[in-house]
Short mmCIF file of C-alpha atoms (C1' of nucleotides) in Angstrom, two decimals:
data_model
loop_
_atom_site.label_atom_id
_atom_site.label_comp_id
_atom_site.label_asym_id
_atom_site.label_seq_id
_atom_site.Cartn_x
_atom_site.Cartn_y
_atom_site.Cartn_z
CA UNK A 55 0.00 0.00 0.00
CA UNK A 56 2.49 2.73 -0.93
CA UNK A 57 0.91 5.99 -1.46
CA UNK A 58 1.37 9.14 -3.37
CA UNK A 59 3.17 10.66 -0.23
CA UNK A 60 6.01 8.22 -0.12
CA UNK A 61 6.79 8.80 -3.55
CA UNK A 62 6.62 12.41 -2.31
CA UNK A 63 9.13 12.04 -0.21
CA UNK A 64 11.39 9.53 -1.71
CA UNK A 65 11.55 12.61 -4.49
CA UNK A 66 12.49 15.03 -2.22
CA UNK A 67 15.04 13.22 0.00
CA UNK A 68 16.61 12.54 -3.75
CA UNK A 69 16.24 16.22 -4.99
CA UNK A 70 18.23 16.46 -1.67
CA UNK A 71 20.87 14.59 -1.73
CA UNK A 72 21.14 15.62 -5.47
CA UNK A 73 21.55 19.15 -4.60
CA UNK A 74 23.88 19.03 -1.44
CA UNK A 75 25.85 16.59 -3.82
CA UNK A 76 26.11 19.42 -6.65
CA UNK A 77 26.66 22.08 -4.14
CA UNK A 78 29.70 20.42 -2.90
CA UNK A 79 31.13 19.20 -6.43
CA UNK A 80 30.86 22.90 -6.98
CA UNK A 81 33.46 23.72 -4.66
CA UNK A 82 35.70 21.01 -5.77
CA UNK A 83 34.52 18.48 -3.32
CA UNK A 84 32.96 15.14 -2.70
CA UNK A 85 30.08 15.33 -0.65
CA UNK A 86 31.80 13.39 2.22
CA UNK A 87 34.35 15.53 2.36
CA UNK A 88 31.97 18.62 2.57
CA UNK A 89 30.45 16.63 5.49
CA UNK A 90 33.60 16.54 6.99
CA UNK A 91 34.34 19.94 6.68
CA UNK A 92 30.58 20.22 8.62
CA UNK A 93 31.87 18.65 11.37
CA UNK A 94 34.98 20.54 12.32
CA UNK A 95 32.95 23.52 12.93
CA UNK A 96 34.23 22.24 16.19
CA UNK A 97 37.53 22.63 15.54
CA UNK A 98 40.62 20.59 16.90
CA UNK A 99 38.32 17.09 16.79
CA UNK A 100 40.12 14.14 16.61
CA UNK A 101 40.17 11.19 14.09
CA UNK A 102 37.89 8.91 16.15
CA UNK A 103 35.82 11.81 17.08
CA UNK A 104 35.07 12.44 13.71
CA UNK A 105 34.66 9.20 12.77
CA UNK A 106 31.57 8.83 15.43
CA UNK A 107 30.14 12.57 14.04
CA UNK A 108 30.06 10.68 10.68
CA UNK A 109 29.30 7.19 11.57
CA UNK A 110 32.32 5.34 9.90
CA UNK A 111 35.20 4.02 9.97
CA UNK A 112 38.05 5.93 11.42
CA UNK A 113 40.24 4.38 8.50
CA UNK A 114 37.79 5.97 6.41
CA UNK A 115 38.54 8.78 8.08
CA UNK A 116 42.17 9.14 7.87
CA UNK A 117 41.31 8.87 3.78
CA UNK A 118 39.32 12.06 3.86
CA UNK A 119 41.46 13.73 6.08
CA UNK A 120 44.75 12.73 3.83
CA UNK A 121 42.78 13.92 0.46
CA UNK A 122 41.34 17.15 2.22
CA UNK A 123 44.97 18.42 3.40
CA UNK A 124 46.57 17.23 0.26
CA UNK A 125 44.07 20.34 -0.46
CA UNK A 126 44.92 22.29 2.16
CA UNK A 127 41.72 22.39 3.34
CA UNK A 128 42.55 20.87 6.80
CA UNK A 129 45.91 19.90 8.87
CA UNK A 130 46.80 16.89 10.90
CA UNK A 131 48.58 17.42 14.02
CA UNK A 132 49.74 15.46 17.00
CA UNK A 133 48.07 15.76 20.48
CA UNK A 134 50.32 17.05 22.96
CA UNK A 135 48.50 15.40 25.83
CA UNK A 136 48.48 12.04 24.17
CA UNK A 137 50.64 11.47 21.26
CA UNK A 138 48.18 8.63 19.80
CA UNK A 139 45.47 11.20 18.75
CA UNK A 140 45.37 13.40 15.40
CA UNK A 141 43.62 16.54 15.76
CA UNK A 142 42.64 17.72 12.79
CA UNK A 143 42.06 21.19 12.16
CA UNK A 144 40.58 23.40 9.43
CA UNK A 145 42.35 26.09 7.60
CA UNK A 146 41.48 29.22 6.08
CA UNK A 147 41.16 27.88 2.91
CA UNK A 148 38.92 25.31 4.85
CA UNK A 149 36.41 27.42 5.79
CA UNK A 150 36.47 29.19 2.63
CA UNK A 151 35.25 26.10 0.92
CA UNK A 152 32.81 25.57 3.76
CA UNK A 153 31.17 28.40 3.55
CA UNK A 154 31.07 28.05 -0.21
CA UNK A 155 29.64 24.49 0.00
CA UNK A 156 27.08 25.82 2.76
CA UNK A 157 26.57 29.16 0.55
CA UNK A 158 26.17 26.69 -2.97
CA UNK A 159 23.03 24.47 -0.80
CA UNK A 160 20.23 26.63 -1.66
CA UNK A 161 18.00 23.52 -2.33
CA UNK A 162 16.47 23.81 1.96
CA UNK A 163 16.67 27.62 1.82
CA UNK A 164 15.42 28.04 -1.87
CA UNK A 165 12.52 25.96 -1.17
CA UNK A 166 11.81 26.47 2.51
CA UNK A 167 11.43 30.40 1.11
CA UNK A 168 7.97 29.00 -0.59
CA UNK A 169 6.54 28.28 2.39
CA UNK A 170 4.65 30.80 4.77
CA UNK A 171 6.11 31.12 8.36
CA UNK A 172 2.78 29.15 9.73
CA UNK A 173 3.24 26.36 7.01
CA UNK A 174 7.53 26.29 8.27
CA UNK A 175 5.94 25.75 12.15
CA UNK A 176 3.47 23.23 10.67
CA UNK A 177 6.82 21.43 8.72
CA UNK A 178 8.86 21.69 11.59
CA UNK A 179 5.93 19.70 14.12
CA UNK A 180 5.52 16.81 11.68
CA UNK A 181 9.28 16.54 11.07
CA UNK A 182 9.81 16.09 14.51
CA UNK A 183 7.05 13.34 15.32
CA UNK A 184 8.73 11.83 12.28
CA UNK A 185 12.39 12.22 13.93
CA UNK A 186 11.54 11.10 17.64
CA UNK A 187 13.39 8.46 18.60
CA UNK A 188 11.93 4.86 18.51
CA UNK A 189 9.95 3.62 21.48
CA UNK A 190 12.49 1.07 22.99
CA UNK A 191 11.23 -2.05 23.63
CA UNK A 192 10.40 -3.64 27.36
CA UNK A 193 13.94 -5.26 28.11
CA UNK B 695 20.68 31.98 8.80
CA UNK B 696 20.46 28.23 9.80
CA UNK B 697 17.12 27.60 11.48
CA UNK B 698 16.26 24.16 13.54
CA UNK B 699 14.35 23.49 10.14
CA UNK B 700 16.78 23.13 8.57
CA UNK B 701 18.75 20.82 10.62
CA UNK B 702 15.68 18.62 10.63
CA UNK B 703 15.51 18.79 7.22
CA UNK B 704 19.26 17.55 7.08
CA UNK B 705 18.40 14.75 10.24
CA UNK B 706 15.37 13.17 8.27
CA UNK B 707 17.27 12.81 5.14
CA UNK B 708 20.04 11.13 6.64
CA UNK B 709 17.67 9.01 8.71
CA UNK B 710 15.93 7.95 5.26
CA UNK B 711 18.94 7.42 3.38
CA UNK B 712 20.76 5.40 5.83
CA UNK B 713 17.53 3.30 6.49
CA UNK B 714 17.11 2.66 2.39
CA UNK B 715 20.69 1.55 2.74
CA UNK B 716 20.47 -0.60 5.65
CA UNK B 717 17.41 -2.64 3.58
CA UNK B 718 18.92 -3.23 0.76
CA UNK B 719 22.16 -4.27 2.51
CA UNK B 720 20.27 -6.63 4.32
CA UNK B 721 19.18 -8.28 1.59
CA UNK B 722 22.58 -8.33 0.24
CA UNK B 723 22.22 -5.27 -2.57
CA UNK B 724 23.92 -1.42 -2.77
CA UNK B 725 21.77 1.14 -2.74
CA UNK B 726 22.20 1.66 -6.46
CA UNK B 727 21.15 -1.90 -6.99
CA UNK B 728 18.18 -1.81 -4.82
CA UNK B 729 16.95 1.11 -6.99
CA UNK B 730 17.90 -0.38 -10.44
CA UNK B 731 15.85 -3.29 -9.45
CA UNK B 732 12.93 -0.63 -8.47
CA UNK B 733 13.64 0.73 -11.90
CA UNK B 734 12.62 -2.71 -13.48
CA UNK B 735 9.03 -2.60 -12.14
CA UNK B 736 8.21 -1.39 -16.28
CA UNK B 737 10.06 -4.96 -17.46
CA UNK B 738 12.26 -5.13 -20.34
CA UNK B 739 13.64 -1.69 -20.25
CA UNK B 740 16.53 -0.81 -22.26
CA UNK B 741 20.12 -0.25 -20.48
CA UNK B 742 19.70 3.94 -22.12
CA UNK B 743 16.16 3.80 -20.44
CA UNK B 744 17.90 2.73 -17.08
CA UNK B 745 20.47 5.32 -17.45
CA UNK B 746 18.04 7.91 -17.94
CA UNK B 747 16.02 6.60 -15.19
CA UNK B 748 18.89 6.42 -12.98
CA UNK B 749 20.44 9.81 -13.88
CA UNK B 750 24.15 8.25 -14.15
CA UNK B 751 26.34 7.07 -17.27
CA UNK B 752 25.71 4.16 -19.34
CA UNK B 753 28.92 2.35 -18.59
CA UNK B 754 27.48 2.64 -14.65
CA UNK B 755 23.94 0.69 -15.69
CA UNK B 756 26.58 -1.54 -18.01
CA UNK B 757 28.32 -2.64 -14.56
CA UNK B 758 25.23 -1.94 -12.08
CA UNK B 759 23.57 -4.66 -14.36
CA UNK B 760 26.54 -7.06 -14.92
CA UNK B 761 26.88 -7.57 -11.46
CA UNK B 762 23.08 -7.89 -10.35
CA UNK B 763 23.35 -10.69 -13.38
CA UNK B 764 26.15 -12.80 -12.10
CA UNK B 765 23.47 -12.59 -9.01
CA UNK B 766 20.74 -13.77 -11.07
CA UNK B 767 18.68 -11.02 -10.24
CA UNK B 768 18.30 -9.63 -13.61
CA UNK B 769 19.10 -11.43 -17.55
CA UNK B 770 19.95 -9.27 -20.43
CA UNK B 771 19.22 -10.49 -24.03
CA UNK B 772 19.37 -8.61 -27.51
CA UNK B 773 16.27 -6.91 -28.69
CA UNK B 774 14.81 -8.62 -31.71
CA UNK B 775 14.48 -5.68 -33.73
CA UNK B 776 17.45 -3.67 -33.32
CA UNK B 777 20.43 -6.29 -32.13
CA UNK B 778 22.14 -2.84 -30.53
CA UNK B 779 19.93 -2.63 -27.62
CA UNK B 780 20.01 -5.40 -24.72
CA UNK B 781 16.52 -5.69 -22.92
CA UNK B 782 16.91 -5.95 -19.07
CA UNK B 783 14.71 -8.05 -17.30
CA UNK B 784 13.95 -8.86 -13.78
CA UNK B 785 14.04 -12.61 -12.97
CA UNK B 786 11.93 -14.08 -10.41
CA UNK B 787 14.32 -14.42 -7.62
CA UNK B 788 15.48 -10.44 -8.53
CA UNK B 789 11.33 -10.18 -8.36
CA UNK B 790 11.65 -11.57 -4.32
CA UNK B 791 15.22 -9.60 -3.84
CA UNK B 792 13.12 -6.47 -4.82
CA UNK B 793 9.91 -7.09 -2.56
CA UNK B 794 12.10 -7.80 0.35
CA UNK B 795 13.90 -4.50 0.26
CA UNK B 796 10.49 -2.60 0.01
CA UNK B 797 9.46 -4.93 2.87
CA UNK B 798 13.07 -3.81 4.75
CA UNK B 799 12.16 -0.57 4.12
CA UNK B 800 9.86 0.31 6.50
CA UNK B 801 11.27 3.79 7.64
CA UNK B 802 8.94 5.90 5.87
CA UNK B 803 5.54 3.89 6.40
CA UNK B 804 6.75 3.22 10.12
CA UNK B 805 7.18 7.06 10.58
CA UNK B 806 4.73 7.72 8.67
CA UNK B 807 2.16 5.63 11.08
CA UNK B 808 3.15 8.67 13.54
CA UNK B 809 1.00 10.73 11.75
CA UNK B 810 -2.58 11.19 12.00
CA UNK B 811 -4.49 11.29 8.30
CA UNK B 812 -5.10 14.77 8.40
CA UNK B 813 -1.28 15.31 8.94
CA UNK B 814 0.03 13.35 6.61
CA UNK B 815 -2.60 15.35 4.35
CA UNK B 816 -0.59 18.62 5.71
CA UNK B 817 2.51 16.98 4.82
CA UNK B 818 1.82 16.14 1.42
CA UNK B 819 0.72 19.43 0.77
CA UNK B 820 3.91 20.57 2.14
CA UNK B 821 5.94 18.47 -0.14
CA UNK B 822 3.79 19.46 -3.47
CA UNK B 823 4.81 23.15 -2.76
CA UNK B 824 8.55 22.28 -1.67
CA UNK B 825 8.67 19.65 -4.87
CA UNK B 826 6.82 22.06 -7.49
CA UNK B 827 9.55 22.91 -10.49
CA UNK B 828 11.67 25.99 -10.29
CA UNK B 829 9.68 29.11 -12.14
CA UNK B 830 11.76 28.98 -15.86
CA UNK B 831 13.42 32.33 -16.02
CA UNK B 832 12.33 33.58 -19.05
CA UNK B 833 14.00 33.11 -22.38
"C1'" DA C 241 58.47 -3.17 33.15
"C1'" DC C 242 55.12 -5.94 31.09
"C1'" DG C 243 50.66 -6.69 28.90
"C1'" DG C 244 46.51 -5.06 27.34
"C1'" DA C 245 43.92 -1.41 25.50
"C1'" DT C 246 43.54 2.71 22.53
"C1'" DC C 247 44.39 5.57 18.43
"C1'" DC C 248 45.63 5.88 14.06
"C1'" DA C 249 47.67 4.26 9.56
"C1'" DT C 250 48.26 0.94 5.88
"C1'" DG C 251 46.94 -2.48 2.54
"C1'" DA C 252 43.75 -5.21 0.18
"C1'" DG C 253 39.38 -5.56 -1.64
"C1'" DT C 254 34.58 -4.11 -3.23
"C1'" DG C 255 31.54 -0.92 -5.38
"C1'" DG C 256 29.88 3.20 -7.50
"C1'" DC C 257 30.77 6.65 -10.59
"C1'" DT C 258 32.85 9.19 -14.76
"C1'" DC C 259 35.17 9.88 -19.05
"C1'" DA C 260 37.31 8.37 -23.32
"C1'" DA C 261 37.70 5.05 -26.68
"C1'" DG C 262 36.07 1.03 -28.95
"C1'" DT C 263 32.70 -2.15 -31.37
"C1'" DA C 264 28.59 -3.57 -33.44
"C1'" DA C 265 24.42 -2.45 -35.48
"C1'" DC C 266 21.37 0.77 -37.68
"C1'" DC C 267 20.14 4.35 -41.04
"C1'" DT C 268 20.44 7.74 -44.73
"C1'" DG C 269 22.06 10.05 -49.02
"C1'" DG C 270 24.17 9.70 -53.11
"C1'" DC D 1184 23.87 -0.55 -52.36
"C1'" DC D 1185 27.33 1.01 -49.77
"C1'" DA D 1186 30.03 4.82 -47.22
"C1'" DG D 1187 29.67 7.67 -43.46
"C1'" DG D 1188 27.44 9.26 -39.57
"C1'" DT D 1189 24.68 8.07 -35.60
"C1'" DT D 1190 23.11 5.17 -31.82
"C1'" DA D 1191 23.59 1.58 -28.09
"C1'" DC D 1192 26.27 -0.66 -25.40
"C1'" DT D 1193 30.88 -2.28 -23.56
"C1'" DT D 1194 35.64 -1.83 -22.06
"C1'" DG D 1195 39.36 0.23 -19.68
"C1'" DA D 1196 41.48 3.53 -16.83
"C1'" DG D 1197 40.96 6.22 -12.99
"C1'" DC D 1198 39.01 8.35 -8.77
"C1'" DC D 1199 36.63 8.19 -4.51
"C1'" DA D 1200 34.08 6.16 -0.51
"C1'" DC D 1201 33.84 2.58 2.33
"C1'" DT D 1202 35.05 -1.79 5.06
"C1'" DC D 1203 37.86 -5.20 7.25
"C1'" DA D 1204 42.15 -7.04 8.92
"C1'" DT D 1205 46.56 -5.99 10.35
"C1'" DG D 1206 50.32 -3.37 12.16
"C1'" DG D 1207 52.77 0.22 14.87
"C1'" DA D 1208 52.95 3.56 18.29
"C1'" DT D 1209 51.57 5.23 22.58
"C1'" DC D 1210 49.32 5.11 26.93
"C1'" DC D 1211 47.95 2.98 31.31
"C1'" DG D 1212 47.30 -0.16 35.18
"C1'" DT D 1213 49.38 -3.66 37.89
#
DNA sequence: ACGGATCCATGAGTGGCTCAAGTAACCTGG
DNA sequence: CCAGGTTACTTGAGCCACTCATGGATCCGT
């Protein structure tokens, strides 16, 4: 029984992706690496930090971070405190591309504008229903 | 000006994304695969129908399909009438792989349960307005 | 100081994706 | 009818994301 809605949104979680994808190929980047970028807002994270923000592997991790400062879009340096841990930091030219990756996704903004601010409340209730957590179940 | 919106704009995404990931995985398909299957409901479809269906490259559906083959998912044969085009068609086992990942699937009906009828009317009113084409600026 | 745990890197392997080049079949004009 | 262009798909090279297994360095508790 799938209905007109979840074809609904199965177009616009693709439109989506589609759009965050282009926004980031834009500024020269995948859009994992523009994700990683998004997560050293907080800056001075370490590998295995941002491997949990992203939900991967932290060998994946040490990929993106080895592409991005082959860019010079982030730098690797050694904890002082515990000589194990990377933290990785963002550079100028890091942000720069941020921003431009964050400036380049006008899909949310472009088509939130469409909405009235009562229909953005209305979005924003449903969306989080949709988002709460599951119920657990009785251990 | 990043709103919450926006963030759970971002949160739901990821949450459907990963989730259409996780069911196909579990059924032993990439996300790519799991679609190209979904592609096949219309049997018999050309590899240049896939593509265009798909939005990606040729040589991608050429691969995309030689794998799902060597699964027995899918056959390929030469179209009677013009030997340049190779029919794809769903086999009956790539019939049950398909069903099972729609069955998997059950983020979006789950959620979707949340809702009361009236909202999910809401909602798919939401989504016509956020999903309506871009005005074409004229020529 | 030893042994286990932690953090990261490396290497191998899979897949998805793209582009460029190739091949086979079709089609059209002279 | 056949030469040349077009179309449909495949092949090959190359990049990136991702995972798993392994290894090396460092830390920490006993």
């Amino acid at each position: 029984m799938t209905g007109p809605l979840d074809q609904q949104l199965w177009d616009f979680v693709y439109a989506y992706d589609a759009a965050y994808d282009r926004a980031a190929r834009a500024v020269g980047l995948s859009a994992a690496q523009a994700c990683l970028l998004d997560a050293l807002t907080e800056d001075g994270r370490s590998m295995g930090e941002l491997a949990a923000a992203l939900l991967c592997d932290a060998s994946n991790v040490t990929q993106l971070v080895t592409r991005l400062e082959a860019g010079g879009l982030v730098t690797r340096s050694a904890d002082p405190d515990d000589r194990r841990v990377k933290r990785v930091s963002i550079t100028t030219e890091g942000r720069r591309a941020h921003r431009a990756v964050r400036r380049a996704f006008d899909f949310p903004s472009g088509r939130l504008a469409r909405l009235t601010e009562g229909e953005r409340a209305q979005l924003s209730g449903l969306l989080a229903t949709l988002l709460a957590p599951e119920a657990s179940p009785p251990s």
